[in-house]
Coordinates of C-alpha atoms in Angstrom, one line a residue:
Chain A
M1 CA 74.6 73.5 104.8
S2 CA 73.3 71.2 107.5
S3 CA 75.8 68.9 109.2
H4 CA 73.1 66.2 109.1
A5 CA 73.3 63.7 106.3
I6 CA 69.7 62.8 106.8
E7 CA 67.0 65.0 108.3
L8 CA 63.3 64.5 108.5
K9 CA 61.0 67.1 110.0
R10 CA 57.4 66.2 110.9
A11 CA 57.3 63.7 107.9
T12 CA 54.2 61.6 107.3
A13 CA 54.0 58.8 104.8
A14 CA 50.9 57.1 103.5
Y15 CA 49.9 54.4 101.1
D16 CA 46.5 54.6 99.5
G17 CA 45.4 57.1 102.1
S18 CA 46.5 54.9 105.0
P19 CA 49.3 56.5 107.1
V20 CA 52.3 54.2 107.7
L21 CA 54.5 56.7 109.4
S22 CA 53.2 59.7 111.3
D23 CA 55.0 62.9 112.4
V24 CA 58.5 61.6 112.0
S25 CA 61.4 63.9 113.0
L26 CA 64.8 62.4 112.6
S27 CA 68.4 63.7 112.3
I28 CA 71.3 61.5 111.4
P29 CA 74.6 63.4 111.4
A30 CA 77.0 63.0 108.6
G31 CA 79.3 60.1 109.0
H32 CA 77.0 58.2 111.4
F33 CA 76.1 54.5 111.3
A34 CA 72.5 54.1 112.3
G35 CA 70.3 51.0 112.5
I36 CA 66.5 51.2 112.3
I37 CA 64.7 48.5 114.3
G38 CA 61.0 47.7 114.8
P39 CA 58.5 44.9 114.3
S40 CA 57.3 43.8 110.8
G41 CA 55.0 46.3 109.3
A42 CA 56.3 49.1 111.6
G43 CA 57.3 51.3 108.7
K44 CA 61.1 50.7 108.7
T45 CA 61.2 50.1 104.9
T46 CA 58.8 53.0 104.3
L47 CA 61.2 55.2 106.4
L48 CA 64.0 54.3 104.0
R49 CA 61.7 54.9 101.0
V50 CA 60.8 58.4 102.3
M51 CA 64.6 59.2 102.4
L52 CA 65.0 57.9 98.9
G53 CA 62.0 59.7 97.4
L54 CA 60.2 56.5 96.6
A55 CA 57.3 56.8 99.0
P56 CA 54.2 58.0 97.0
H57 CA 52.6 60.4 99.6
V58 CA 54.9 62.3 101.9
E59 CA 54.2 65.4 103.9
G60 CA 56.8 67.3 105.9
L61 CA 60.4 68.1 105.1
V62 CA 63.0 65.5 104.0
T63 CA 66.6 66.4 103.3
V64 CA 69.3 63.9 102.4
D65 CA 72.9 64.9 101.8
G66 CA 71.8 68.5 101.6
Q67 CA 69.2 67.8 99.0
R68 CA 65.5 68.3 99.4
V69 CA 63.8 65.0 98.7
R70 CA 60.3 64.8 97.3
P71 CA 58.3 61.9 95.9
D72 CA 59.7 61.0 92.5
R73 CA 62.8 63.2 93.2
P74 CA 65.4 60.9 94.7
P75 CA 68.6 62.5 96.1
Q76 CA 71.8 62.1 94.2
G77 CA 74.9 60.5 95.5
V78 CA 73.1 57.9 97.6
G79 CA 73.6 54.1 97.3
Y80 CA 70.7 51.8 98.0
V81 CA 70.6 48.1 98.7
P82 CA 67.0 46.8 98.6
Q83 CA 65.9 43.6 100.3
V84 CA 67.1 40.6 98.2
G85 CA 63.5 39.2 98.4
T86 CA 62.4 41.9 95.9
I87 CA 64.9 40.9 93.2
D88 CA 63.7 39.0 90.1
W89 CA 66.3 36.2 90.1
T90 CA 65.2 34.9 86.7
F91 CA 66.1 38.1 84.9
P92 CA 68.9 37.5 82.4
V93 CA 71.6 39.7 83.9
S94 CA 75.1 38.9 85.0
V95 CA 76.8 40.2 88.2
E96 CA 78.7 42.7 86.0
N97 CA 75.4 44.0 84.5
V98 CA 74.0 44.6 87.9
V99 CA 77.1 46.4 89.3
M100 CA 77.2 48.5 86.1
M101 CA 73.7 49.7 86.9
G102 CA 75.2 51.6 89.8
I103 CA 76.9 54.1 87.5
V104 CA 74.1 54.4 84.9
R105 CA 73.8 58.1 85.4
S106 CA 77.5 58.8 84.5
A107 CA 77.9 55.9 82.0
S108 CA 78.5 56.4 78.3
R109 CA 75.5 56.2 75.9
L110 CA 76.9 53.1 74.3
P111 CA 75.2 49.8 75.1
W112 CA 78.5 48.1 75.9
A113 CA 80.9 49.1 78.8
S114 CA 84.0 51.0 78.2
R115 CA 87.4 49.6 79.4
Q116 CA 87.4 52.1 82.3
E117 CA 83.9 51.1 83.4
R118 CA 84.9 47.4 83.3
R119 CA 88.0 48.2 85.4
R120 CA 85.8 50.0 87.9
V121 CA 83.4 47.1 88.2
A122 CA 86.3 44.7 88.5
E123 CA 87.8 46.7 91.3
T124 CA 84.5 47.0 93.1
L125 CA 83.9 43.2 92.9
E126 CA 87.4 42.6 94.1
R127 CA 86.9 44.9 97.1
L128 CA 83.8 42.9 98.0
G129 CA 85.5 39.5 97.5
L130 CA 83.6 38.7 94.3
E131 CA 86.5 38.8 91.9
G132 CA 86.1 36.5 88.9
L133 CA 82.3 36.3 89.4
G134 CA 81.3 39.2 87.1
G135 CA 80.3 37.0 84.3
R136 CA 78.0 34.7 86.4
H137 CA 74.2 35.0 86.3
I138 CA 73.0 36.5 89.6
R139 CA 71.0 33.5 90.4
D140 CA 74.1 31.3 90.3
L141 CA 75.7 33.1 93.4
S142 CA 75.3 32.1 97.0
G143 CA 73.0 34.1 99.2
G144 CA 75.9 36.1 100.7
Q145 CA 77.5 36.7 97.3
Q146 CA 74.2 37.9 95.9
Q147 CA 73.9 40.3 98.8
R148 CA 77.4 41.6 98.2
A149 CA 76.7 41.9 94.4
F150 CA 73.9 44.4 95.2
L151 CA 76.2 46.1 97.7
A152 CA 78.7 46.4 94.9
R153 CA 76.1 48.1 92.8
A154 CA 75.5 50.6 95.6
L155 CA 79.2 51.2 96.2
I156 CA 80.5 51.6 92.7
G157 CA 79.3 55.2 92.6
N158 CA 81.2 56.1 95.8
P159 CA 78.0 57.3 97.6
R160 CA 78.2 59.7 100.5
V161 CA 75.1 58.1 102.0
L162 CA 74.4 54.4 101.9
I163 CA 71.0 53.1 102.7
L164 CA 70.4 49.4 103.2
D165 CA 67.2 47.4 103.7
E166 CA 68.0 44.3 105.8
P167 CA 71.4 43.6 104.3
T168 CA 72.1 40.7 106.6
A169 CA 68.8 38.9 106.1
S170 CA 69.1 35.4 104.6
V171 CA 72.8 35.2 105.1
D172 CA 74.9 33.0 107.5
I173 CA 76.8 34.3 110.5
K174 CA 80.2 34.6 108.7
T175 CA 78.7 36.4 105.8
R176 CA 76.8 38.8 108.1
D177 CA 80.0 39.6 109.9
D178 CA 81.9 40.1 106.6
I179 CA 79.2 42.5 105.4
L180 CA 79.2 44.4 108.7
H181 CA 83.0 44.7 108.8
L182 CA 82.8 46.1 105.3
L183 CA 80.1 48.6 106.2
A184 CA 82.1 49.7 109.3
E185 CA 85.2 50.2 107.0
L186 CA 83.0 52.3 104.6
N187 CA 81.7 54.3 107.6
R188 CA 85.2 54.9 108.8
A189 CA 86.1 56.2 105.4
G190 CA 83.3 58.9 105.8
A191 CA 80.1 57.3 104.4
T192 CA 76.9 57.8 106.4
I193 CA 75.2 54.4 106.7
V194 CA 71.5 53.7 107.6
M195 CA 70.2 50.2 107.7
T196 CA 67.2 48.3 108.9
T197 CA 67.5 45.1 110.7
H198 CA 65.6 42.5 112.7
E199 CA 68.7 41.3 114.5
L200 CA 68.7 43.1 117.8
N201 CA 71.4 41.3 119.8
S202 CA 73.8 40.3 117.2
L203 CA 73.7 43.5 115.2
A204 CA 71.6 46.5 116.4
A205 CA 73.1 46.3 119.9
H206 CA 76.5 46.9 118.5
L207 CA 75.7 49.9 116.3
P208 CA 76.6 53.4 117.5
W209 CA 73.0 54.8 116.8
V210 CA 69.7 53.0 116.8
V211 CA 66.3 54.4 115.7
C212 CA 63.2 52.5 117.1
V213 CA 60.3 52.6 114.8
N214 CA 56.7 51.7 115.2
A215 CA 54.4 53.8 112.9
G216 CA 56.6 56.7 114.1
I217 CA 59.8 57.2 115.9
V218 CA 59.6 55.6 119.4
A219 CA 63.2 56.5 120.4
Q220 CA 66.6 57.2 119.0
G221 CA 70.1 57.2 120.4
P222 CA 73.0 54.9 121.3
P223 CA 71.9 51.4 122.3
S224 CA 72.9 52.2 125.9
A225 CA 70.2 54.8 125.9
V226 CA 67.4 53.1 123.9
F227 CA 67.8 49.4 124.8
N228 CA 65.6 49.3 127.9
D229 CA 62.5 47.5 128.9
V230 CA 60.1 50.4 128.3
T231 CA 61.4 51.4 124.9
M232 CA 61.8 47.9 123.6
S233 CA 58.3 46.9 124.7
K234 CA 56.8 50.0 123.2
T235 CA 58.6 49.4 119.9
F236 CA 57.7 45.7 119.5
N237 CA 54.3 45.8 121.1
A238 CA 55.3 43.0 123.4
E239 CA 56.8 42.7 126.8
M240 CA 60.6 42.8 126.4
R241 CA 63.4 42.7 128.9
V242 CA 66.9 44.0 128.3
L243 CA 69.7 42.2 130.1
V244 CA 73.3 42.9 130.5
D245 CA 75.8 40.0 130.0
D246 CA 77.9 39.8 133.1
Q247 CA 81.0 38.7 131.3
T248 CA 81.0 40.9 128.2
G249 CA 78.8 43.8 129.3
A250 CA 76.8 43.3 126.1
L251 CA 73.1 44.2 126.0
L252 CA 70.7 41.4 125.3
V253 CA 67.0 41.9 124.4
A254 CA 64.7 39.1 125.4
E255 CA 61.0 38.5 125.3
A256 CA 59.4 38.4 128.7
G257 CA 57.1 35.6 127.7
S258 CA 53.7 37.3 128.1
H259 CA 52.5 35.7 124.9
R260 CA 50.7 32.4 124.5
P261 CA 53.2 29.5 125.1
F262 CA 54.2 27.8 121.8
S263 CA 55.4 24.2 121.5
L264 CA 55.5 21.4 119.0
T265 CA 54.8 17.8 119.7
L266 CA 55.5 15.0 117.3
D267 CA 53.2 11.9 117.0
A268 CA 56.0 9.8 115.5
P269 CA 58.9 8.7 117.7
L270 CA 62.1 10.6 117.0
P271 CA 64.7 8.6 115.0
D272 CA 67.8 7.4 116.7
V273 CA 70.7 9.7 116.0
A274 CA 74.1 8.0 115.9
Chain B
M1 CA 65.4 27.0 44.7
D2 CA 62.1 27.8 43.2
F3 CA 60.8 28.1 46.7
F4 CA 62.8 31.2 47.1
T5 CA 63.1 32.5 43.6
D6 CA 59.5 32.2 42.2
P7 CA 57.8 34.6 44.6
L8 CA 60.5 37.2 44.2
R9 CA 59.3 37.8 40.7
Y10 CA 56.3 39.6 42.1
E11 CA 56.6 43.2 43.3
F12 CA 53.9 42.7 45.9
F13 CA 55.9 39.8 47.4
Q14 CA 59.1 41.8 47.4
H15 CA 57.3 44.6 49.4
G16 CA 55.7 42.0 51.7
L17 CA 59.1 40.3 52.3
I18 CA 60.7 43.6 53.2
V19 CA 58.0 44.6 55.6
A20 CA 57.7 41.1 57.2
T21 CA 61.4 41.0 57.8
L22 CA 61.4 44.5 59.3
V23 CA 58.3 43.9 61.4
G24 CA 59.7 40.5 62.6
A25 CA 62.9 42.2 63.7
L26 CA 61.0 45.0 65.3
C27 CA 58.6 42.7 67.2
G28 CA 61.6 40.5 68.3
L29 CA 63.4 43.5 69.6
M30 CA 60.5 45.0 71.5
G31 CA 59.4 41.6 72.6
V32 CA 62.5 41.1 74.8
Y33 CA 61.5 44.1 77.0
I34 CA 57.8 43.0 76.9
I35 CA 58.4 39.5 78.2
L36 CA 60.9 40.6 80.8
R37 CA 58.3 43.2 82.1
K38 CA 55.9 40.2 82.2
M39 CA 53.6 42.0 79.9
S40 CA 53.3 39.3 77.2
Y41 CA 49.6 39.9 76.8
I42 CA 50.1 43.6 75.9
G43 CA 50.8 43.0 72.3
H44 CA 47.5 41.2 72.0
G45 CA 45.6 43.8 74.1
L46 CA 47.3 46.8 72.5
S47 CA 46.5 45.6 69.0
H48 CA 42.8 45.3 70.0
S49 CA 43.0 48.7 71.5
I50 CA 44.6 50.2 68.4
F51 CA 41.9 48.6 66.3
G52 CA 39.5 50.8 68.1
G53 CA 41.8 53.8 67.4
A54 CA 41.9 52.9 63.8
V55 CA 38.2 52.9 63.5
V56 CA 37.9 56.2 65.2
A57 CA 40.7 57.6 62.9
Y58 CA 38.7 56.3 59.9
V59 CA 35.5 58.0 61.1
L60 CA 37.3 61.3 61.7
N61 CA 39.1 61.0 58.4
W62 CA 42.6 61.0 60.0
N63 CA 45.6 59.2 58.7
F64 CA 45.6 55.6 59.9
Y65 CA 49.2 55.7 61.3
I66 CA 48.6 59.0 63.2
G67 CA 45.2 58.1 64.6
A68 CA 46.0 54.5 65.4
G69 CA 49.5 55.4 66.7
L70 CA 48.2 58.2 69.0
W71 CA 45.5 55.9 70.3
G72 CA 47.9 53.1 71.0
F73 CA 50.4 55.4 72.7
L74 CA 47.7 56.7 75.0
S75 CA 46.5 53.2 75.7
A76 CA 50.0 52.0 76.5
L77 CA 50.5 55.0 78.9
L78 CA 47.2 54.4 80.5
I79 CA 48.1 50.7 81.0
N80 CA 51.4 51.6 82.6
A81 CA 49.8 54.1 84.9
T82 CA 47.0 51.9 85.9
A83 CA 49.3 48.9 86.5
R84 CA 51.8 50.8 88.6
R85 CA 49.8 53.3 90.5
R86 CA 46.7 51.3 91.7
N87 CA 48.3 47.9 92.4
L88 CA 46.1 46.3 89.8
G89 CA 48.8 44.4 88.0
A90 CA 49.6 44.6 84.3
D91 CA 47.3 41.8 83.2
A92 CA 44.2 43.5 84.6
A93 CA 45.2 46.9 83.4
I94 CA 45.7 45.5 79.9
G95 CA 42.4 43.7 80.0
I96 CA 40.5 46.8 81.1
V97 CA 42.0 49.4 78.9
T98 CA 42.3 47.5 75.7
T99 CA 39.0 45.6 75.7
A100 CA 37.2 48.9 76.3
S101 CA 39.0 50.5 73.3
F102 CA 38.3 47.4 71.1
A103 CA 34.6 47.5 72.2
L104 CA 34.5 51.2 71.0
G105 CA 35.8 50.2 67.7
V106 CA 33.2 47.3 67.4
A107 CA 30.4 49.7 68.4
I108 CA 31.4 52.2 65.6
I109 CA 31.7 49.4 63.1
S110 CA 28.3 48.0 64.0
K111 CA 26.8 51.5 63.6
E112 CA 28.6 52.3 60.3
R113 CA 28.6 49.0 58.5
T114 CA 30.0 50.5 55.2
F115 CA 33.6 50.1 56.1
T116 CA 33.6 46.7 57.7
R117 CA 35.7 45.2 54.9
N118 CA 38.5 47.6 55.4
F119 CA 39.2 46.3 58.8
E120 CA 39.5 42.7 57.8
A121 CA 43.1 43.4 56.8
A122 CA 43.7 44.9 60.2
L123 CA 42.2 41.9 61.9
F124 CA 43.9 39.1 59.9
G125 CA 46.7 40.8 58.1
N126 CA 47.1 41.5 54.5
I127 CA 50.4 41.5 52.7
L128 CA 48.9 42.3 49.4
G129 CA 48.1 45.8 50.3
V130 CA 51.6 46.9 51.3
T131 CA 52.6 50.2 49.5
R132 CA 55.9 51.9 49.1
Q133 CA 54.7 54.4 51.7
D134 CA 54.0 51.5 54.2
I135 CA 57.6 50.3 53.6
A136 CA 59.0 53.7 54.3
I137 CA 57.0 54.1 57.5
I138 CA 57.9 50.7 58.8
A139 CA 61.6 51.2 57.9
A140 CA 61.5 54.6 59.7
V141 CA 59.8 53.1 62.8
F142 CA 62.4 50.3 62.9
A143 CA 65.3 52.6 62.6
A144 CA 63.9 55.0 65.3
V145 CA 63.3 52.1 67.7
L146 CA 66.6 50.6 67.1
L147 CA 68.3 54.0 67.6
A148 CA 66.3 54.5 70.9
V149 CA 67.2 51.1 72.2
F150 CA 70.9 51.6 71.3
L151 CA 71.1 55.0 73.0
G152 CA 68.9 54.1 75.9
Y153 CA 70.1 50.5 76.3
R154 CA 71.4 50.9 79.9
Q155 CA 68.4 53.0 81.2
L156 CA 66.0 50.6 79.5
L157 CA 67.8 47.6 81.0
F158 CA 67.7 49.0 84.5
T159 CA 64.1 50.2 84.2
T160 CA 63.1 46.7 83.0
F161 CA 65.0 45.0 85.7
D162 CA 63.9 47.1 88.6
P163 CA 62.1 50.4 87.9
E164 CA 61.9 51.6 91.4
I165 CA 65.6 51.2 92.2
A166 CA 66.5 52.6 88.7
R167 CA 64.9 55.9 89.9
V168 CA 67.2 55.9 93.0
Y169 CA 70.2 55.6 90.6
G170 CA 69.1 58.6 88.5
V171 CA 67.2 56.9 85.7
R172 CA 64.2 59.0 84.6
T173 CA 61.9 56.0 84.5
G174 CA 58.9 58.1 83.7
W175 CA 60.5 59.2 80.5
V176 CA 61.8 55.7 79.7
D177 CA 58.3 54.3 80.2
A178 CA 56.8 56.9 78.0
A179 CA 59.3 56.3 75.3
F180 CA 58.7 52.6 75.6
A181 CA 55.0 53.1 75.3
L182 CA 55.4 55.1 72.2
A183 CA 57.8 52.5 70.6
L184 CA 55.4 49.7 71.5
A185 CA 52.4 51.5 70.1
A186 CA 54.4 52.3 66.9
T187 CA 55.4 48.6 66.7
V188 CA 51.9 47.3 67.0
V189 CA 50.5 49.9 64.5
V190 CA 53.0 49.1 61.8
S191 CA 52.8 45.3 62.4
M192 CA 49.0 45.2 62.2
N193 CA 48.8 45.2 58.5
I194 CA 51.2 42.3 58.2
V195 CA 50.3 39.8 61.0
G196 CA 46.9 41.2 61.9
V197 CA 45.3 42.2 65.2
T198 CA 44.6 38.6 66.2
L199 CA 48.1 37.2 65.8
I200 CA 50.3 40.1 66.8
A201 CA 50.9 38.9 70.3
A202 CA 52.5 35.7 69.0
A203 CA 54.8 37.7 66.7
I204 CA 55.9 39.8 69.8
V205 CA 56.3 36.9 72.3
I206 CA 57.7 34.0 70.3
P207 CA 61.0 35.3 69.2
P208 CA 62.2 36.5 72.7
S209 CA 60.8 33.4 74.3
T210 CA 62.7 31.3 71.9
A211 CA 65.9 33.4 72.4
R212 CA 65.4 33.2 76.1
L213 CA 65.7 29.4 76.0
M214 CA 69.1 29.8 74.2
T215 CA 70.8 32.4 76.4
N216 CA 70.9 33.7 80.0
S217 CA 72.6 37.0 79.1
F218 CA 70.7 40.2 78.2
G219 CA 72.8 41.5 75.3
P220 CA 72.8 38.3 73.3
L221 CA 69.1 37.9 74.1
V222 CA 68.3 41.2 72.4
V223 CA 70.4 40.4 69.3
L224 CA 69.1 36.8 69.1
S225 CA 65.4 37.7 69.5
T226 CA 65.7 40.4 66.8
L227 CA 67.4 38.0 64.3
I228 CA 65.0 35.2 65.1
G229 CA 62.0 37.6 64.5
A230 CA 63.5 38.8 61.2
S231 CA 64.2 35.3 60.0
I232 CA 60.8 34.0 60.9
G233 CA 59.1 37.0 59.2
A234 CA 61.1 36.5 56.0
I235 CA 60.7 32.7 55.8
G236 CA 57.1 32.9 56.9
M237 CA 56.4 35.0 53.9
F238 CA 57.8 32.4 51.5
L239 CA 55.7 29.7 53.3
S240 CA 52.7 32.0 53.0
F241 CA 53.2 32.2 49.2
E242 CA 54.0 28.5 48.8
F243 CA 51.1 27.2 50.7
D244 CA 48.7 30.0 49.9
I245 CA 47.9 30.9 53.5
A246 CA 47.6 34.2 55.3
S247 CA 50.9 35.8 55.9
G248 CA 50.3 36.4 59.6
A249 CA 49.3 32.8 60.2
A250 CA 52.4 31.5 58.3
I251 CA 54.7 33.7 60.4
V252 CA 53.2 32.7 63.6
L253 CA 53.0 29.0 62.8
L254 CA 56.7 29.0 61.7
G255 CA 57.6 30.9 64.9
M256 CA 55.7 28.3 67.0
A257 CA 57.6 25.5 65.1
V258 CA 61.0 27.1 65.8
F259 CA 60.1 27.6 69.5
S260 CA 59.1 24.0 69.8
V261 CA 62.3 22.7 68.2
V262 CA 64.5 25.0 70.4
F263 CA 62.4 24.0 73.5
A264 CA 62.9 20.3 72.7
V265 CA 66.7 20.6 72.0
T266 CA 67.5 22.8 75.0
G267 CA 65.3 20.6 77.2
L268 CA 67.4 17.6 76.0
Q269 CA 70.6 19.4 76.6
H270 CA 69.6 20.3 80.2
W271 CA 68.5 16.7 80.8
L272 CA 71.8 15.3 79.5
Q273 CA 73.8 17.9 81.6
R274 CA 71.8 17.0 84.8
R275 CA 72.3 13.4 84.1
S276 CA 76.1 13.7 83.7
H277 CA 76.2 16.0 86.8
L278 CA 74.3 13.4 88.8
G279 CA 76.4 10.7 87.5
G280 CA 79.6 12.6 88.4
A281 CA 78.2 13.3 91.9
A282 CA 77.3 9.7 92.4
A283 CA 80.7 8.6 91.3
E284 CA 82.2 10.9 93.9
G285 CA 79.8 9.6 96.5
S286 CA 78.4 13.1 97.0
E287 CA 74.7 13.7 97.5
R288 CA 75.0 17.4 98.2
P289 CA 72.1 19.3 96.5
R290 CA 73.1 22.1 94.1
H291 CA 71.1 24.7 95.9
A292 CA 71.0 24.6 99.7
P293 CA 67.5 25.2 101.0
V294 CA 67.0 28.5 102.8
P295 CA 66.4 27.9 106.6
V296 CA 62.8 29.1 107.5
G297 CA 64.1 31.2 110.3
L298 CA 66.3 33.3 108.0
M299 CA 63.8 34.1 105.3
A300 CA 63.6 37.8 104.3
H301 CA 60.9 39.7 106.0
D302 CA 58.2 41.4 104.0
D303 CA 58.1 44.7 105.7
H304 CA 56.2 47.8 104.9

């Protein structure tokens, strides 16, 4: 069996005949923590969908956790956290209902949860700091709690591979840090983690492995190897500079300002701020 | 008491009462999944489509239930496939598939005018013609749908909530959708004779919409909607007898009245709750909104 948790060989994905990703070859070793970066529309989410068997037209070879993935044949043992923007928040489900969905494959045939299933849900919620919130409607949680509720759904089945689509979008800095610490902990426990993100400096630069995507793979490797002017500019279709913080040694990606200057002017005078 | 006892002396009414209750419960149960899939119009569309199938079955001398049911099942599958695969949306898919099928039925009727009267019952509902065979078929469909929902409750819930993610977690959504289409077609076929093609959408949409105003939890929503549908079906039959109006119309008008009352009462409750909440907040000197607005810079990205 391959030591790679995720492997794509010359994969091409298309929607309605239009290719979104072309000739993608990618190997993520088991136990890695990889971030996928790229501009909007670059194909980051499509790349995740290819790994999950959700992309409709895929050519090439896709293997996840040793299983051959084809459209409409998702791999087993994989947890997935979609973008929260895709969730129907008016749907009448509680947090417990949502988390329970994560074990739908192994759950009993009865409509109601067994005592053991309830205990499992309670333990997962507690692990994510959501204890006591199982009975709440999903809309009644804060943004960070909602994100963690869907993370709980992904984790309750103890997945070997965890795939997340912008798990830190729409959350505050503290919640983002909490989520990343939790993911790091899961990664240390052996889970392979792949996530997309738009946050370059605060997140991607601190990951052990980064995949740069722009209709294909532009580069992949540790941030020290891929965070450079050429790769970043090619990935984001804009002039980018990578700087090194003198004090911390951290990598910082910045726009080089080649685009049209942007500023706002106000007609009305600004109010006095006490 | 005469309101309840008088009609029960007639066998045709007893039959009608049984089927109206079963059909009401069935529509209420299926309606939950239909409104949550945002396919409220499907009952209306599918009944029109099945009307076309019923005409074709008549012409080919097939059994009504088999011909109309098969036609409805295929129409529901076609609607699902069209809506999901071609990014058309459920409303457009329903409009295209069902009106075409209805038009086919109308075309055949206009060609073969001899059986026009037989389809009046299908269009407007006819409780007088309910036979013991009808009761047995409706009871069997209700029992089968109830059993399917019971055994597939979790898969159906997940597929309704998010069909794509359900696939990732091992739900065979293709099979769930096919089973749902079959159940929906069977529901519409057996309901047609009671409420009629023209009113079936209301029978499917009103009970779950009423129940939705009363609860925010999925399990209670399913139970409430089924009970409301059954109650409206039964009481609607008594009203139909008392006021000598078509059974379908009586059931739908009663449903609308119940929905209006629940809408008004729950609206008043929310208003009172909000008022007391605002009063409490004002007393504490707090003006913090209940839901903090999302900063524009942190909105989720819509990526491919």
